[in-house]
Amino acid sequence: MNNDFKELRLDGVTRRFNAGGKASFNAVSGLTLTIKQGEFIALLGPSGCGKSTALNLIAGLLPLSEGGIWLDDERIDALPPEKRGFGMVFQNYALFPHMSVMRNIDFGLRMRRTPAAEIATRVANVLKLVQLVGQENKLPGQLSGGQQQRVAIARAIVIEPPLVLMDEPLSNLDAKLRLETRSEIRRIHRELGSTTIYVTHDQEEAMSLADRILVMIDGVVQQIATPEEIYSQPANLAVASFMGYRNMLELAVERQDGERVTLAGPDVRITGTRKLPLTNGHACIAMRPEEMVVGDGPDGANTFSVHIDGVEYCGRDSLLDVTTGAGFRMHVRTNQRFAAGETVRVHVPVERVLVYPPA
């Protein structure tokens, strides 16, 4: 693997599309990021947020409207895709249906006029790496979806690219295959020591694979951080909402003591941690359903009564749809059994309540 480069740098990368007439919009706006050799970076966000566009800009499949892309000291955004030499794994595999597994994998090497002996060695090595030895003479249609995706990965890495780009590679697989192939992608990345940029809308997928996650919403980068920080310390309400903080209440600010903020509503009084400066008398709290606990908190802190409107059975636990007397709607995940119509007390630890300016 040719991993001699030290970093890939994106500086103000922007892609503008015309939406008819004189109207235009930025699918990607001002993306600035430095990726170190060997990193696994996930571009995460909802559908239509610009993450696949960003990947296509890096690959050279779309031109930039503004900004630049550097591989170490070489500016590469003016180069065509084939001159960049990156490996690409697509959502729909993009395999040649009439070619065998081996011919699909060695296609890029043959196009580069690599010597036959070297092709044979490289293909044999990569077949072992993706665990497809014995399948090399089959056609793609004779393979499972997970096997086809491994062929696509093998084709991308056999050319020994400085960078592997993956665009939602697991989205066409069923749940079991997604888990299996996800672990295979991480294993291959680790064994090769390659640099990978991976596009997904799946939060769990991004957190399990990536060294760092870049969260995009509406074409704008909202946060770049480790999976742990993205999960527990979202930069703003938009990131919190996307990362599963389903309980969001706008309340009046009662008291501030440094980063500790107490907020109050008609029948709710909650203390949490301020994440951004508050500029008026209201703020929005964000809480995960799994961090709300049925029962009274220590000294009654952050505790209130709720009515259970519905129960969604999830296997090892259940998701309760609840409302307070004043009509605040929330969700509570618990392994205790309850029925719709019951009234219970719930609390949330102070450190798990995040406080942001209102949207």
Coordinates of C-alpha atoms in Angstrom, one line a residue:
M1 CA 0.0 0.0 0.0
N2 CA 1.4 3.4 -1.0
N3 CA 1.0 5.3 2.2
D4 CA 3.8 7.7 1.9
F5 CA 1.6 10.8 2.2
K6 CA 1.3 12.5 5.6
E7 CA -2.1 14.2 5.3
L8 CA -5.0 15.1 3.1
R9 CA -6.1 18.7 3.6
L10 CA -9.5 20.2 2.6
D11 CA -9.5 24.0 2.8
G12 CA -12.8 25.8 2.4
V13 CA -14.2 23.2 0.0
T14 CA -17.5 24.4 -1.4
R15 CA -19.8 22.9 -4.1
R16 CA -22.6 25.2 -5.4
F17 CA -25.5 23.9 -7.5
N18 CA -27.9 25.9 -9.5
A19 CA -31.5 25.2 -8.5
G20 CA -33.1 26.8 -11.7
G21 CA -32.9 30.3 -13.0
K22 CA -30.6 32.5 -10.8
A23 CA -31.2 30.5 -7.6
S24 CA -28.3 28.4 -6.3
F25 CA -27.5 26.6 -3.1
N26 CA -24.4 25.2 -1.5
A27 CA -24.5 21.4 -1.2
V28 CA -21.2 21.6 0.7
S29 CA -20.1 24.9 2.3
G30 CA -16.6 25.8 3.5
L31 CA -15.5 22.2 4.4
T32 CA -12.1 22.5 6.2
L33 CA -10.5 19.3 7.5
T34 CA -7.1 17.7 7.8
I35 CA -6.9 13.9 7.7
K36 CA -3.8 12.2 8.9
Q37 CA -2.3 9.1 7.2
G38 CA -3.9 6.0 8.7
E39 CA -7.1 7.7 10.1
F40 CA -10.6 6.4 9.6
I41 CA -12.9 9.4 9.1
A42 CA -16.7 9.1 9.0
L43 CA -18.8 11.7 7.2
L44 CA -22.1 11.4 9.1
G45 CA -25.4 13.2 8.6
P46 CA -29.0 12.8 7.4
S47 CA -29.9 12.2 3.8
G48 CA -29.3 15.2 1.6
C49 CA -26.8 16.8 4.0
G50 CA -24.0 16.9 1.5
K51 CA -21.8 14.1 2.7
S52 CA -21.8 12.1 -0.5
T53 CA -21.2 15.3 -2.4
A54 CA -18.2 16.0 -0.2
L55 CA -16.8 12.5 -1.0
N56 CA -17.3 13.0 -4.7
L57 CA -15.4 16.3 -4.5
I58 CA -12.5 14.5 -2.9
A59 CA -12.7 11.7 -5.5
G60 CA -12.7 14.2 -8.4
L61 CA -16.2 13.1 -9.6
L62 CA -17.5 16.7 -9.1
P63 CA -15.6 20.0 -9.5
L64 CA -15.2 22.4 -6.6
S65 CA -16.9 25.8 -6.7
E66 CA -14.5 27.2 -4.1
G67 CA -11.6 26.1 -1.9
G68 CA -8.8 23.5 -2.5
I69 CA -7.7 20.0 -1.8
W70 CA -4.1 19.1 -1.0
L71 CA -2.3 15.8 -0.6
D72 CA 0.7 16.9 1.4
D73 CA 2.1 19.9 -0.6
E74 CA 0.5 18.9 -3.9
R75 CA -2.8 20.5 -4.8
I76 CA -5.0 17.8 -6.4
D77 CA -8.5 19.3 -6.9
A78 CA -7.7 20.1 -10.5
L79 CA -6.6 16.5 -11.2
P80 CA -9.1 14.1 -12.9
P81 CA -10.2 11.1 -10.8
E82 CA -7.8 8.6 -12.4
K83 CA -4.8 10.9 -11.7
R84 CA -5.7 11.0 -8.0
G85 CA -5.4 7.2 -7.6
F86 CA -7.9 6.8 -4.8
G87 CA -9.9 3.6 -4.2
M88 CA -13.7 4.0 -4.3
V89 CA -16.3 1.7 -2.9
F90 CA -19.9 2.5 -4.0
Q91 CA -23.2 1.9 -2.4
N92 CA -24.4 -0.4 -5.2
Y93 CA -21.1 -2.3 -5.5
A94 CA -20.7 -1.3 -9.2
L95 CA -19.3 -4.7 -10.1
F96 CA -19.1 -6.0 -13.7
P97 CA -21.7 -8.7 -13.8
H98 CA -20.1 -10.6 -16.7
M99 CA -16.7 -10.7 -15.1
S100 CA -15.5 -13.2 -12.5
V101 CA -14.5 -12.1 -9.0
M102 CA -10.9 -12.2 -10.0
R103 CA -11.4 -10.2 -13.1
N104 CA -13.4 -7.6 -11.2
I105 CA -10.6 -7.3 -8.6
D106 CA -7.7 -7.1 -11.1
F107 CA -9.5 -4.7 -13.4
G108 CA -7.8 -1.6 -12.1
L109 CA -4.4 -3.2 -12.2
R110 CA -4.9 -4.3 -15.8
M111 CA -5.9 -0.7 -16.8
R112 CA -2.6 0.4 -15.2
R113 CA -0.7 -2.2 -17.3
T114 CA 0.7 -3.8 -14.1
P115 CA 2.9 -6.8 -14.9
A116 CA 0.9 -10.1 -14.9
A117 CA 3.1 -11.7 -12.1
E118 CA 2.5 -8.7 -9.8
I119 CA -1.2 -8.7 -10.6
A120 CA -1.4 -12.4 -9.6
T121 CA 0.5 -11.7 -6.3
R122 CA -1.6 -8.7 -5.4
V123 CA -4.9 -10.4 -6.2
A124 CA -4.0 -13.5 -4.2
N125 CA -3.1 -11.3 -1.2
V126 CA -6.2 -9.3 -1.3
L127 CA -8.4 -12.4 -1.7
K128 CA -7.0 -13.6 1.6
L129 CA -7.5 -10.3 3.2
V130 CA -11.2 -10.1 2.3
Q131 CA -11.7 -13.8 3.0
L132 CA -12.8 -14.7 -0.6
V133 CA -10.3 -17.4 -1.4
G134 CA -12.1 -20.1 -3.4
Q135 CA -14.6 -17.6 -4.8
E136 CA -12.4 -16.1 -7.5
N137 CA -14.0 -17.8 -10.5
K138 CA -17.6 -17.1 -9.5
L139 CA -19.6 -14.3 -11.1
P140 CA -21.0 -11.5 -8.8
G141 CA -24.5 -12.8 -9.2
Q142 CA -23.5 -16.1 -7.6
L143 CA -22.4 -14.3 -4.4
S144 CA -24.3 -13.0 -1.4
G145 CA -24.6 -9.2 -0.9
G146 CA -21.9 -9.3 1.8
Q147 CA -19.5 -11.2 -0.5
Q148 CA -20.2 -8.8 -3.4
Q149 CA -19.3 -5.8 -1.1
R150 CA -16.1 -7.5 -0.2
V151 CA -15.3 -7.9 -3.9
A152 CA -15.9 -4.1 -4.2
I153 CA -13.6 -3.5 -1.3
A154 CA -10.9 -5.8 -2.7
R155 CA -11.1 -4.0 -6.1
A156 CA -10.6 -0.6 -4.3
I157 CA -7.6 -1.6 -2.2
V158 CA -5.7 -3.9 -4.7
I159 CA -4.5 -0.8 -6.5
E160 CA -2.7 0.2 -3.3
P161 CA -4.3 3.7 -3.1
P162 CA -3.2 6.4 -0.8
L163 CA -6.9 6.9 0.2
V164 CA -10.0 4.6 0.3
L165 CA -13.3 6.4 -0.2
M166 CA -16.5 4.5 0.8
D167 CA -20.0 5.8 0.0
E168 CA -22.7 4.2 2.2
P169 CA -21.2 0.7 1.4
L170 CA -23.5 -1.2 3.8
S171 CA -26.9 0.4 3.0
N172 CA -28.0 -2.4 0.7
L173 CA -27.3 -5.2 3.2
D174 CA -29.7 -6.7 5.7
A175 CA -29.1 -6.1 9.4
K176 CA -27.0 -9.3 10.0
L177 CA -24.8 -8.7 7.0
R178 CA -24.3 -5.0 7.9
L179 CA -22.9 -6.0 11.3
E180 CA -20.6 -8.7 9.8
T181 CA -19.4 -6.5 6.9
R182 CA -18.9 -3.6 9.3
S183 CA -16.4 -5.6 11.4
E184 CA -14.7 -6.8 8.2
I185 CA -14.2 -3.2 7.0
R186 CA -12.6 -2.2 10.3
R187 CA -10.4 -5.3 10.3
I188 CA -9.2 -4.6 6.8
H189 CA -8.5 -0.9 7.6
R190 CA -6.5 -2.0 10.7
E191 CA -4.5 -4.7 8.9
L192 CA -3.6 -2.4 5.9
G193 CA -3.0 0.7 8.0
S194 CA -4.9 2.5 5.2
T195 CA -6.5 5.9 5.3
T196 CA -10.3 5.8 4.9
I197 CA -13.1 8.3 4.4
Y198 CA -16.5 6.7 5.0
V199 CA -19.9 8.2 4.3
T200 CA -22.9 7.0 6.3
H201 CA -26.2 8.2 7.8
D202 CA -26.1 5.5 10.5
Q203 CA -24.8 6.9 13.8
E204 CA -23.9 3.5 15.3
E205 CA -22.0 2.6 12.1
A206 CA -20.0 5.8 12.3
M207 CA -19.2 5.4 16.0
S208 CA -18.1 1.8 15.7
L209 CA -15.8 2.4 12.8
A210 CA -14.3 5.9 12.9
D211 CA -11.4 7.5 14.7
R212 CA -13.1 10.8 14.1
I213 CA -16.6 11.8 12.9
L214 CA -17.5 14.8 10.9
V215 CA -21.2 15.6 11.3
M216 CA -22.8 17.5 8.4
I217 CA -26.3 19.1 8.3
D218 CA -27.5 21.2 5.3
G219 CA -24.1 21.2 3.7
V220 CA -22.4 22.7 6.8
V221 CA -20.0 20.9 9.2
Q222 CA -21.5 21.1 12.6
Q223 CA -18.8 19.2 14.6
I224 CA -15.6 17.2 14.1
A225 CA -14.6 15.0 17.1
T226 CA -14.1 11.5 18.4
P227 CA -17.1 9.2 18.5
E228 CA -17.1 9.5 22.3
E229 CA -17.3 13.3 22.2
I230 CA -19.9 13.3 19.4
Y231 CA -22.1 10.9 21.4
S232 CA -21.8 12.5 24.8
Q233 CA -21.0 16.2 24.1
P234 CA -22.9 17.3 20.9
A235 CA -21.7 20.8 19.8
N236 CA -25.2 22.2 19.3
L237 CA -28.9 21.3 19.2
A238 CA -28.8 20.1 15.6
V239 CA -26.1 17.5 16.4
A240 CA -27.8 16.5 19.6
S241 CA -31.1 15.9 17.8
F242 CA -29.4 13.8 15.1
M243 CA -27.4 11.8 17.7
G244 CA -30.4 10.6 19.5
Y245 CA -31.2 13.3 22.1
R246 CA -34.9 12.9 21.5
N247 CA -36.0 14.7 24.7
M248 CA -35.8 18.4 24.0
L249 CA -37.7 21.0 26.2
E250 CA -37.5 24.7 26.0
L251 CA -37.8 26.1 29.5
A252 CA -37.2 29.4 31.4
V253 CA -33.7 29.9 32.9
E254 CA -34.1 30.1 36.7
R255 CA -30.5 30.2 37.8
Q256 CA -27.0 30.0 36.3
D257 CA -23.9 29.1 38.3
G258 CA -21.0 28.8 35.9
E259 CA -21.8 26.0 33.5
R260 CA -24.5 24.6 35.8
V261 CA -28.0 25.9 34.8
T262 CA -31.4 25.3 36.4
L263 CA -34.4 25.6 34.2
A264 CA -38.1 25.5 35.1
G265 CA -41.5 25.0 33.5
P266 CA -45.0 24.6 34.8
D267 CA -44.4 21.2 36.4
V268 CA -40.7 20.5 35.5
R269 CA -37.5 21.8 37.2
I270 CA -34.3 20.5 35.8
T271 CA -30.6 21.3 36.3
G272 CA -28.0 20.6 33.6
T273 CA -24.7 21.6 32.0
R274 CA -24.6 24.6 29.7
K275 CA -22.9 23.8 26.4
L276 CA -23.1 27.2 24.7
P277 CA -23.6 30.8 25.9
L278 CA -27.2 31.7 26.8
T279 CA -28.3 35.1 25.6
N280 CA -31.9 35.4 26.8
G281 CA -34.2 34.0 29.6
H282 CA -34.9 30.7 27.9
A283 CA -32.9 27.7 27.0
C284 CA -33.4 24.2 25.5
I285 CA -32.4 21.0 27.4
A286 CA -31.5 17.8 25.6
M287 CA -31.7 14.3 27.1
R288 CA -31.4 10.8 25.8
P289 CA -34.3 8.4 26.5
E290 CA -31.9 5.7 27.9
E291 CA -30.5 8.2 30.4
M292 CA -33.9 8.9 32.0
V293 CA -34.5 6.6 35.0
V294 CA -37.8 5.5 36.4
G295 CA -37.9 6.5 40.1
D296 CA -36.9 9.4 42.3
G297 CA -33.5 10.9 41.9
P298 CA -31.1 11.7 44.8
D299 CA -32.8 14.3 47.1
G300 CA -35.6 14.5 44.5
A301 CA -33.3 16.3 42.0
N302 CA -34.4 16.4 38.4
T303 CA -37.5 14.3 39.2
F304 CA -41.0 14.8 37.9
S305 CA -44.2 12.8 37.3
V306 CA -45.2 11.6 33.8
H307 CA -48.2 9.8 32.3
I308 CA -47.4 6.9 30.1
D309 CA -49.2 7.3 26.7
G310 CA -47.7 4.4 24.9
V311 CA -45.2 1.5 25.3
E312 CA -43.0 0.2 22.5
Y313 CA -41.5 -3.2 23.2
C314 CA -37.8 -3.4 22.0
G315 CA -36.7 -6.8 23.2
R316 CA -34.4 -6.3 26.3
D317 CA -36.1 -3.0 27.1
S318 CA -39.1 -0.8 26.2
L319 CA -39.5 2.7 25.0
L320 CA -42.1 4.7 26.9
D321 CA -43.9 7.7 25.3
V322 CA -44.7 10.0 28.2
T323 CA -46.1 13.4 28.9
T324 CA -46.0 15.7 32.0
G325 CA -49.2 17.3 33.3
A326 CA -48.3 20.5 31.4
G327 CA -48.0 18.6 28.1
F328 CA -44.2 18.2 27.7
R329 CA -43.7 15.1 25.6
M330 CA -40.7 12.8 26.3
H331 CA -39.4 9.3 25.8
V332 CA -38.0 7.0 28.4
R333 CA -36.1 3.8 27.8
T334 CA -36.4 1.2 30.6
N335 CA -36.0 -2.5 31.2
Q336 CA -38.9 -2.4 33.7
R337 CA -42.4 -3.3 32.5
F338 CA -45.2 -0.7 32.4
A339 CA -48.5 -0.3 30.6
A340 CA -50.1 2.7 28.9
G341 CA -52.2 4.7 31.3
E342 CA -49.9 4.4 34.3
T343 CA -48.3 7.4 36.1
V344 CA -44.7 7.1 37.2
R345 CA -41.9 9.3 38.6
V346 CA -38.8 9.7 36.4
H347 CA -35.5 11.4 36.9
V348 CA -32.3 12.2 34.9
P349 CA -28.8 12.7 36.3
V350 CA -27.7 16.3 36.3
E351 CA -24.6 15.5 34.3
R352 CA -26.6 13.9 31.5
V353 CA -28.8 17.0 30.9
L354 CA -27.2 19.3 28.2
V355 CA -28.4 22.9 27.9
Y356 CA -28.3 24.9 24.7
P357 CA -29.7 28.2 23.4
P358 CA -33.2 27.7 21.9
A359 CA -33.3 26.8 18.2

